[in-house]
Coordinates of N, CA and C in Angstrom, one line a residue:
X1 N 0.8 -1.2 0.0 CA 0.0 0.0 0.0 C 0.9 1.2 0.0
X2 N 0.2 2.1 -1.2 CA 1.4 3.7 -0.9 C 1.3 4.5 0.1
X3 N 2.3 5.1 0.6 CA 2.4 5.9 2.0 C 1.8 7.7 1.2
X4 N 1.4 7.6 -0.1 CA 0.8 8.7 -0.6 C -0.1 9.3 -0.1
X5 N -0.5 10.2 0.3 CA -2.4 10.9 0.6 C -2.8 10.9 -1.0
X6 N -3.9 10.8 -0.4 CA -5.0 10.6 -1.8 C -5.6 12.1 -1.6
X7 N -6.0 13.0 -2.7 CA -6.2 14.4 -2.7 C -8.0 14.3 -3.4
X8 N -8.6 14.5 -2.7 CA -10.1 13.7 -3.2 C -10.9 15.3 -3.3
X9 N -11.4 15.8 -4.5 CA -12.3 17.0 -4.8 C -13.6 16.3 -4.8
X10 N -14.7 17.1 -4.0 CA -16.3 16.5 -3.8 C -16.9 17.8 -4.0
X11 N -17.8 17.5 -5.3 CA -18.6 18.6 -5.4 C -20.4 18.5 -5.4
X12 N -20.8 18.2 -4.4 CA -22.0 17.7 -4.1 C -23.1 18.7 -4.7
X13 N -24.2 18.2 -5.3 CA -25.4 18.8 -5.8 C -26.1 20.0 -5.1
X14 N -26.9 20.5 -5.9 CA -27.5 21.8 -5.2 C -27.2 22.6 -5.0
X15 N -27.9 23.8 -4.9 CA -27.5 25.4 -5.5 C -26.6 25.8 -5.2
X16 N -25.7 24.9 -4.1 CA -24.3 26.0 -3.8 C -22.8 25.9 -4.6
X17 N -23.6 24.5 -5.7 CA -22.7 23.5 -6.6 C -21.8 25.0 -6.8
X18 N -22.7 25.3 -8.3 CA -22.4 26.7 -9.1 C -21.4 27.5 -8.1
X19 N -21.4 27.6 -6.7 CA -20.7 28.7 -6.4 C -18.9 28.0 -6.3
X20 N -19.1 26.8 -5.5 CA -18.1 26.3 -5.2 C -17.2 26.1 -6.5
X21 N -17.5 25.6 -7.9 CA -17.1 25.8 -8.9 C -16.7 26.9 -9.7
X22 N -17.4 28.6 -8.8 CA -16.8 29.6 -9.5 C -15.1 29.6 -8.3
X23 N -15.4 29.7 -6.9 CA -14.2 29.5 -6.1 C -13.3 28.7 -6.7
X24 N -12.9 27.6 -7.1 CA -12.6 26.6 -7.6 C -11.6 27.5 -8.7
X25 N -12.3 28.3 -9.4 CA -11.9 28.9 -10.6 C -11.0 30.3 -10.1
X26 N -11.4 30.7 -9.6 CA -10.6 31.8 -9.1 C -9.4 31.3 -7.9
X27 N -9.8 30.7 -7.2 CA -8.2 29.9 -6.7 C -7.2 29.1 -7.8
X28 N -8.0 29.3 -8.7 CA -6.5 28.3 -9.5 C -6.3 29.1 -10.6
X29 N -6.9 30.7 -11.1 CA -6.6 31.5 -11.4 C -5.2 32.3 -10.7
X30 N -5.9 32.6 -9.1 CA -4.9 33.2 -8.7 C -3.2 32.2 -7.8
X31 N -3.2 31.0 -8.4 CA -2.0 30.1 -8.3 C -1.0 30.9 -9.4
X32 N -1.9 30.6 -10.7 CA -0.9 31.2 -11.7 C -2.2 31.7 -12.7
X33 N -2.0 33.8 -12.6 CA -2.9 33.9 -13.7 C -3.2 34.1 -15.5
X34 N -1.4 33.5 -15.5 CA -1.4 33.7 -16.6 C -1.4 32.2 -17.8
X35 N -1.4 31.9 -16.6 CA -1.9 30.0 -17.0 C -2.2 29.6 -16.0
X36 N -3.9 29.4 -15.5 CA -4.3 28.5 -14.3 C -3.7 27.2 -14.8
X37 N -3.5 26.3 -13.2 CA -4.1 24.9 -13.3 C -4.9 24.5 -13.5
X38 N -4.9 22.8 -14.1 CA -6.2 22.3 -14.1 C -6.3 21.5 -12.3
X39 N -7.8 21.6 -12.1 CA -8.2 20.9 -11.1 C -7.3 19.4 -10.9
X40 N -6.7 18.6 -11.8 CA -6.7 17.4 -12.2 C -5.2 17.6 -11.4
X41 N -4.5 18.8 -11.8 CA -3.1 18.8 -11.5 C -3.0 19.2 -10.1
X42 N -3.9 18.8 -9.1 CA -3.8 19.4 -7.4 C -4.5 17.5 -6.8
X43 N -5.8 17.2 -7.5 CA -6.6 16.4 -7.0 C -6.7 15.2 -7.7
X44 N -5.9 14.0 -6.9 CA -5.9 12.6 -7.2 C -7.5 11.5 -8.1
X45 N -8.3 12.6 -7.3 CA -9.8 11.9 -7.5 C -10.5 13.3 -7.6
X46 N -11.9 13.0 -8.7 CA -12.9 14.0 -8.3 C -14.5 13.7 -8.5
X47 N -15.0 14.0 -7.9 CA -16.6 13.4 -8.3 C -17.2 14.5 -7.4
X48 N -18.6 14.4 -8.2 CA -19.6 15.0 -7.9 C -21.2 14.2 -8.0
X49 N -22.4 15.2 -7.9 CA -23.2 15.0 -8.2 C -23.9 15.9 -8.9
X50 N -25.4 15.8 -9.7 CA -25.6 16.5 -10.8 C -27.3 17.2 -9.8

């Protein structure tokens, strides 16, 4: 078993989805704004619901 942490993004349903996904956007704008990251390059896993 790896001694790795696993980096798990949950973005659960309902009206606050939209907001957490604009935050999301502006933190990895302001990492680097002249090229964000993708979500993918911080978080091992990601799921949601619709």
């Amino acid at each position: 078993m790896s001694d790795k942490e696993l980096r798990l993004l949950a973005l659960d349903g309902g009206g606050i989805r939209g907001l957490s996904t604009l935050i999301l956007e502006q933190l990895m704008e302001a990492v680097n704004p002249d090229s964000p990251p993708k979500p993918c390059d911080y978080f091992d896993m990601m799921g949601g619901t619709r």
